[in-house]
Tab-separated table of C-alpha atoms in Angstrom:
chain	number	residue	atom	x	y	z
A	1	UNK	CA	0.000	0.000	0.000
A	2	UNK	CA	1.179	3.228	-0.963
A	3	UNK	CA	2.382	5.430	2.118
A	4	UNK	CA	1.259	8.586	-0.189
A	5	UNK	CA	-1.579	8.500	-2.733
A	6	UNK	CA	-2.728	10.691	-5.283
A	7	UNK	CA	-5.934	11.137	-6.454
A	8	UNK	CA	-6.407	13.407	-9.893
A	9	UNK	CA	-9.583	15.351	-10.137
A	10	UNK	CA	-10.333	17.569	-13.243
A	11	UNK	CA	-7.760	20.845	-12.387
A	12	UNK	CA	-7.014	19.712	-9.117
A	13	UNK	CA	-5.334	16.364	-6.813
A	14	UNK	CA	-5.173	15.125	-3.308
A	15	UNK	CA	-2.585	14.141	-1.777
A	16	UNK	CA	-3.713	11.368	1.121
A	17	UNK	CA	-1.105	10.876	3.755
A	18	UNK	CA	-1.859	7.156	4.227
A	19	UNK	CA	-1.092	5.734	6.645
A	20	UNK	CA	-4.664	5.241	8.526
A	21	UNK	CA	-3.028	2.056	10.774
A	22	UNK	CA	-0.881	4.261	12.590
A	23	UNK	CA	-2.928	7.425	12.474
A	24	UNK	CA	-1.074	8.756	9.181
A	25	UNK	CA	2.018	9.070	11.095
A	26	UNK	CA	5.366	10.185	9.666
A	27	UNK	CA	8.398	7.675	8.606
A	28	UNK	CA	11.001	7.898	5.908
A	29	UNK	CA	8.887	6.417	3.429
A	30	UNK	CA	6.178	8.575	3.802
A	31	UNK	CA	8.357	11.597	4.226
A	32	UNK	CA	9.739	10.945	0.662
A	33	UNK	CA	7.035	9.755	-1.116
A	34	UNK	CA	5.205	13.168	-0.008
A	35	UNK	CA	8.403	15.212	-1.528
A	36	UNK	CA	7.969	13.473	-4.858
A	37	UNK	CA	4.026	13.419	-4.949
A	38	UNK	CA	4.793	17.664	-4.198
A	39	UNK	CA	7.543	17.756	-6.883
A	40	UNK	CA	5.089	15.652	-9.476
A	41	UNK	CA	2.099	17.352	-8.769
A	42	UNK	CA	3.912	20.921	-9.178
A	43	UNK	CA	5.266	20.323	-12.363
A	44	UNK	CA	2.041	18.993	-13.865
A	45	UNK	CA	0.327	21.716	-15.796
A	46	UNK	CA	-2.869	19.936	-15.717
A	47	UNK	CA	-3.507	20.145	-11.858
A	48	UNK	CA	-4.355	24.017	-10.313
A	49	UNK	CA	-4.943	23.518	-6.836
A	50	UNK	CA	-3.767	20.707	-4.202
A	51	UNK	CA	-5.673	19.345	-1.335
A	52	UNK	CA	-3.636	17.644	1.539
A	53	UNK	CA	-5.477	15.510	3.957
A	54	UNK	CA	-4.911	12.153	5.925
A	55	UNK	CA	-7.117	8.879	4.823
A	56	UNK	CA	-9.932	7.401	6.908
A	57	UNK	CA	-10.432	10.883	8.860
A	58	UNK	CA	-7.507	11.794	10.472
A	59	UNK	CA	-4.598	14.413	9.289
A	60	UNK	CA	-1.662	13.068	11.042
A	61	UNK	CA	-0.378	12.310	14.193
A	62	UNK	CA	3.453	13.231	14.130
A	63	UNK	CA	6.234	10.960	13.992
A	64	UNK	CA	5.962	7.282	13.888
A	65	UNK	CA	8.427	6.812	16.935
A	66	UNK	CA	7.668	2.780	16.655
A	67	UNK	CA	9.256	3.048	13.244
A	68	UNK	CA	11.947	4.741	14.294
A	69	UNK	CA	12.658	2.523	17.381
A	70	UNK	CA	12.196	-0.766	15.125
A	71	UNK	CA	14.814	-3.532	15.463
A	72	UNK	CA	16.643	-3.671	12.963
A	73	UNK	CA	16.482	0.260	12.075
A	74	UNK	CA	14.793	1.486	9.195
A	75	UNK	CA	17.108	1.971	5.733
A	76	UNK	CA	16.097	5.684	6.238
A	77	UNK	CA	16.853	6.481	9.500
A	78	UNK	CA	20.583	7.928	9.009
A	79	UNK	CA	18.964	10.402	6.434
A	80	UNK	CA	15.127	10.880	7.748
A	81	UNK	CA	16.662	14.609	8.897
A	82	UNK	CA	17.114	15.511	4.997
A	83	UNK	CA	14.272	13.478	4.110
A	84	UNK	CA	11.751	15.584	6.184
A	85	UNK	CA	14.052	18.850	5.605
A	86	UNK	CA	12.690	18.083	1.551
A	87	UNK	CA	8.942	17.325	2.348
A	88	UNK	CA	9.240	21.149	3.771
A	89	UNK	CA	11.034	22.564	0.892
A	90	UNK	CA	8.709	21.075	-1.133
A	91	UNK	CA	5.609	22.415	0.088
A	92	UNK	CA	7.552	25.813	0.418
A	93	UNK	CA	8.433	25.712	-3.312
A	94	UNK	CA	5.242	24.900	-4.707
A	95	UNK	CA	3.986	27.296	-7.061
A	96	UNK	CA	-0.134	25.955	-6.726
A	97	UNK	CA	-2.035	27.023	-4.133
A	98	UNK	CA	-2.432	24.229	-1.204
A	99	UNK	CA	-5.436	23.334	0.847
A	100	UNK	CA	-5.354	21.735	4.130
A	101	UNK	CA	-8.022	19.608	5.548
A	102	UNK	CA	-7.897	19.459	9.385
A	103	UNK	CA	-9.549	16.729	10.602
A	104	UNK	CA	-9.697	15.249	14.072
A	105	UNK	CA	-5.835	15.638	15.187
A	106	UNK	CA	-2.305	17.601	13.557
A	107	UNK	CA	0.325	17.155	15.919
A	108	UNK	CA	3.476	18.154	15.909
A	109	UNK	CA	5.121	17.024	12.635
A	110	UNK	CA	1.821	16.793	11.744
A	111	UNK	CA	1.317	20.120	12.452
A	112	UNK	CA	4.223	21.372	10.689
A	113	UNK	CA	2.169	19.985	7.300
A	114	UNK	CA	-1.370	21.585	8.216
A	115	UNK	CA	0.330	25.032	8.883
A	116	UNK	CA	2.634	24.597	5.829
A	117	UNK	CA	-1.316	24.700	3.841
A	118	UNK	CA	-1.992	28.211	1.698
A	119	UNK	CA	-5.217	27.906	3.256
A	120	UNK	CA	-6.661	25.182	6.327
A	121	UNK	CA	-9.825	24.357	6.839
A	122	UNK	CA	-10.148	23.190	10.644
A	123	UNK	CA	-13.198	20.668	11.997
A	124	UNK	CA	-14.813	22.108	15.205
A	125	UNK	CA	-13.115	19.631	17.524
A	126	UNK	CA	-10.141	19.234	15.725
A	127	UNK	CA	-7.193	20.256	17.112
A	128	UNK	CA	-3.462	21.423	16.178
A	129	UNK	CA	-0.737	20.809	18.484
A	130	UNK	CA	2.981	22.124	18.417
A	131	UNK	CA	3.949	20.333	21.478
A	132	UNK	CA	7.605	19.249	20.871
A	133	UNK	CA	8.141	22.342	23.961
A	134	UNK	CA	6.908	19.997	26.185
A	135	UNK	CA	9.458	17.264	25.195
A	136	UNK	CA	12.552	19.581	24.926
A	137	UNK	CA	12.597	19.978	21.265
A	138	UNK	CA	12.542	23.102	19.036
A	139	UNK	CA	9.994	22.682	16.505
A	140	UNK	CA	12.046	24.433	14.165
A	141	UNK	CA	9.865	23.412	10.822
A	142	UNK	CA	6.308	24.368	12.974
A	143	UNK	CA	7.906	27.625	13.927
A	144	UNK	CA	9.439	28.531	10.230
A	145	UNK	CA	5.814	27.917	9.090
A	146	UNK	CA	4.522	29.789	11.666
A	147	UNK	CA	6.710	32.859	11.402
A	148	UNK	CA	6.438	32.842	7.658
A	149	UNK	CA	2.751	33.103	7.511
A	150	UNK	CA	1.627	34.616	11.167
A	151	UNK	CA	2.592	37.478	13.477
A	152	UNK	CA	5.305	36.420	16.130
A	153	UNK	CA	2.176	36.524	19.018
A	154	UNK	CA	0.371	33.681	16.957
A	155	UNK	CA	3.522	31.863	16.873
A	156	UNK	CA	4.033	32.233	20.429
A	157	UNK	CA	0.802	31.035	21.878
A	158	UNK	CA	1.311	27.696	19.902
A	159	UNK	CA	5.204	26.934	19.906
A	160	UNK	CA	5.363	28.223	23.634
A	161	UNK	CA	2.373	26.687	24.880
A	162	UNK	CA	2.428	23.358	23.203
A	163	UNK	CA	-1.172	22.626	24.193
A	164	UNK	CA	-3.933	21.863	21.625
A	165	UNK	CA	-5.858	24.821	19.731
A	166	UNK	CA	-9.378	23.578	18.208
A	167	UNK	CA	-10.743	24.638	15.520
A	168	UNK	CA	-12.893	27.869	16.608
A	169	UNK	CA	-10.145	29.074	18.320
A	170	UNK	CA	-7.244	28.213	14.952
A	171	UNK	CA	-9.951	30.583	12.741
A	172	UNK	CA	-9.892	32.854	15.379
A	173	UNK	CA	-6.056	33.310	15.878
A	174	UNK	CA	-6.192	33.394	11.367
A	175	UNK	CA	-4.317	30.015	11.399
A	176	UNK	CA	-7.081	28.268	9.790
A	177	UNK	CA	-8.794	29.928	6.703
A	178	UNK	CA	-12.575	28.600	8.379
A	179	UNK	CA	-13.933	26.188	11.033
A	180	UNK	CA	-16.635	23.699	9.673
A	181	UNK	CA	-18.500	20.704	11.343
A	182	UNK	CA	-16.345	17.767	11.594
A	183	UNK	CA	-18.201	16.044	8.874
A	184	UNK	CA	-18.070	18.589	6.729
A	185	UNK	CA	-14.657	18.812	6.424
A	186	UNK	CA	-13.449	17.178	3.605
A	187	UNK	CA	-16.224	18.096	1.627
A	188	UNK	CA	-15.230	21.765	1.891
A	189	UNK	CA	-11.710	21.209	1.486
A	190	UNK	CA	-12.667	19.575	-1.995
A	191	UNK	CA	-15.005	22.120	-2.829
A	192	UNK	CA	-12.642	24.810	-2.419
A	193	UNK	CA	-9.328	23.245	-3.898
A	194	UNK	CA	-12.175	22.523	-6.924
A	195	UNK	CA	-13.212	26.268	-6.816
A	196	UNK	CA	-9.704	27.444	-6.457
A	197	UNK	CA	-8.743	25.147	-9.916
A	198	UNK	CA	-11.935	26.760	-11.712
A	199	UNK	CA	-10.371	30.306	-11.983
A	200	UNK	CA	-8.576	31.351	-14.969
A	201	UNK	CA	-5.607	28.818	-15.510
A	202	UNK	CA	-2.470	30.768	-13.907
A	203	UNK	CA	-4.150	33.297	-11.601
A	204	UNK	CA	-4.215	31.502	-8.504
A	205	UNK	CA	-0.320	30.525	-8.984
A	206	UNK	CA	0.268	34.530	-9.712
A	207	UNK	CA	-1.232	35.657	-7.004
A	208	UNK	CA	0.823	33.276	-4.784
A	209	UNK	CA	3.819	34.349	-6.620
A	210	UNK	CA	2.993	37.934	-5.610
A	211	UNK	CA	2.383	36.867	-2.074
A	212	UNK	CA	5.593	35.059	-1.623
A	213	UNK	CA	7.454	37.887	-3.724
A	214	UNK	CA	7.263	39.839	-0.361
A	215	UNK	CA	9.333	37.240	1.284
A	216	UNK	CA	12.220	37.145	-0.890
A	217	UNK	CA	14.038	34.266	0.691
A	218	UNK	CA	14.814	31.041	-0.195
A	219	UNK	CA	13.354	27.748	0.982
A	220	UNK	CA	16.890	26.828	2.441
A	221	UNK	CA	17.652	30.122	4.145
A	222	UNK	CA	14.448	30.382	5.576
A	223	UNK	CA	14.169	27.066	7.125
A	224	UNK	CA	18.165	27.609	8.180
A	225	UNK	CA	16.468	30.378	10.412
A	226	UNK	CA	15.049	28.111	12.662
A	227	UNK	CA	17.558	25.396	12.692
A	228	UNK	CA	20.097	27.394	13.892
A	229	UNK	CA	18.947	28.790	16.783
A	230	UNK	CA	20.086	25.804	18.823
A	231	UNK	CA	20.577	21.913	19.227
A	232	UNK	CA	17.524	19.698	18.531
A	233	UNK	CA	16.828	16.919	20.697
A	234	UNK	CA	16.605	13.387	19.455
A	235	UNK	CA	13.303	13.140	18.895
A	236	UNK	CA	13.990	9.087	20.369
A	237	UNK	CA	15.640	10.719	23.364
A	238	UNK	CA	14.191	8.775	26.875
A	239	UNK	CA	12.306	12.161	27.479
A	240	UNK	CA	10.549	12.176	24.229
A	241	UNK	CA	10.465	8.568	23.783
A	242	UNK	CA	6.576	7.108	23.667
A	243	UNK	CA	5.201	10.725	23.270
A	244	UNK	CA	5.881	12.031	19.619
A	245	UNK	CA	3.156	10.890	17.888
């Protein structure tokens, strides 16, 4: 079963983090079959608009730290660092407009995806979490995200806090685009990536051209902003150990 699938609609594709077993979690697989599904689907002149989302109604959980733990280690392990560091490059290069579906749970590298979304549509009683604080970590992708596309307050209250925002209060803050019923979210999510592919072919990827021309910076320096405020710790470390996901 594919970690990542894609699923072409007329103008538009979603990309399904799939991984339902393991509540969609992040491993090396997944991390680069998402980087090439973002590369593909940028490239093709065909598709408009993007909708990311998790299968069987979840968005994602964070890192799979049973993966990473497994005896023997994973063939990705050495290099999952530049693995994820390309997922995020990825989604920062692409020139078509990406919408995220929140539904039930995005938690910490899971949350990094849902804020790296143009524009997030949020379930009532779903929640976003950047809570690597609370294990000692950094969140350096969560925060680049965050700082990129929200004032330094927003930022704050979720990378300092590490607790879990819902919905109402995301659309409040401007981190999600709107709050919807929980059942309702992935039938708005498709409407609108469908909507956003229905307007004149090139306008939507101009405008977030024009957008982005005001941050004229790199995908590699910006994310080198947040990595280099500091060590990381191991995400397998005994203090995060049983708590990433």
């Amino acid at each position: 079963m594919a970690t990542v699938e894609t699923i072409a609609h007329d103008g538009w594709a979603e990309l399904v983090l799939n991984r339902p077993e393991r509540r969609n979690a992040i491993d090396g697989d997944l991390g680069m079959a998402l980087a090439g599904a973002l590369r593909a689907l940028d490239t093709d002149d065909d598709v408009r608009a993007i909708l990311l989302r998790g299968a069987e109604g979840s968005f994602c959980s964070g890192l799979d730290l049973k993966a990473f733990r497994a005896d023997p280690p994973p063939e990705w392990l050495p290099k999952f660092n530049v693995i994820w560091r390309a997922v995020h490059t990825a989604l920062y290069d692409c020139r078509k407009p990406i919408v995220g579906a929140l539904e039930r749970f995005a938690i910490n590298g899971g949350a990094a995806l849902a804020l790296a979304a143009d524009l997030l549509l949020a379930g009532e009683t779903a929640f976003l979490q950047v809570g690597e604080v609370q294990l000692g970590m950094r969140a350096p992708f969560n925060i680049a995200w965050l700082r990129l596309r929200h004032p330094e307050s927003v930022a704050a209250r979720l990378a300092l806090t590490g607790r879990r925002f819902t919905g109402p209060e995301l659309t409040g803050m401007g981190v999600a685009h709107a709050c919807v019923p929980d059942a309702e979210v992935l039938v708005r999510a498709q409407e609108m990536a469908n909507e956003l592919a229905s307007y004149p072919a090139g306008a939507v990827m101009g405008a977030k051209a024009a957008i982005r021309a005001y941050n004229d910076t790199s995908a590699s320096a910006w994310f080198d902003k947040a990595a280099a405020t500091g060590p990381v710790t191991d995400p397998l470390s005994p203090r995060a150990a049983g708590r990433g996901e």
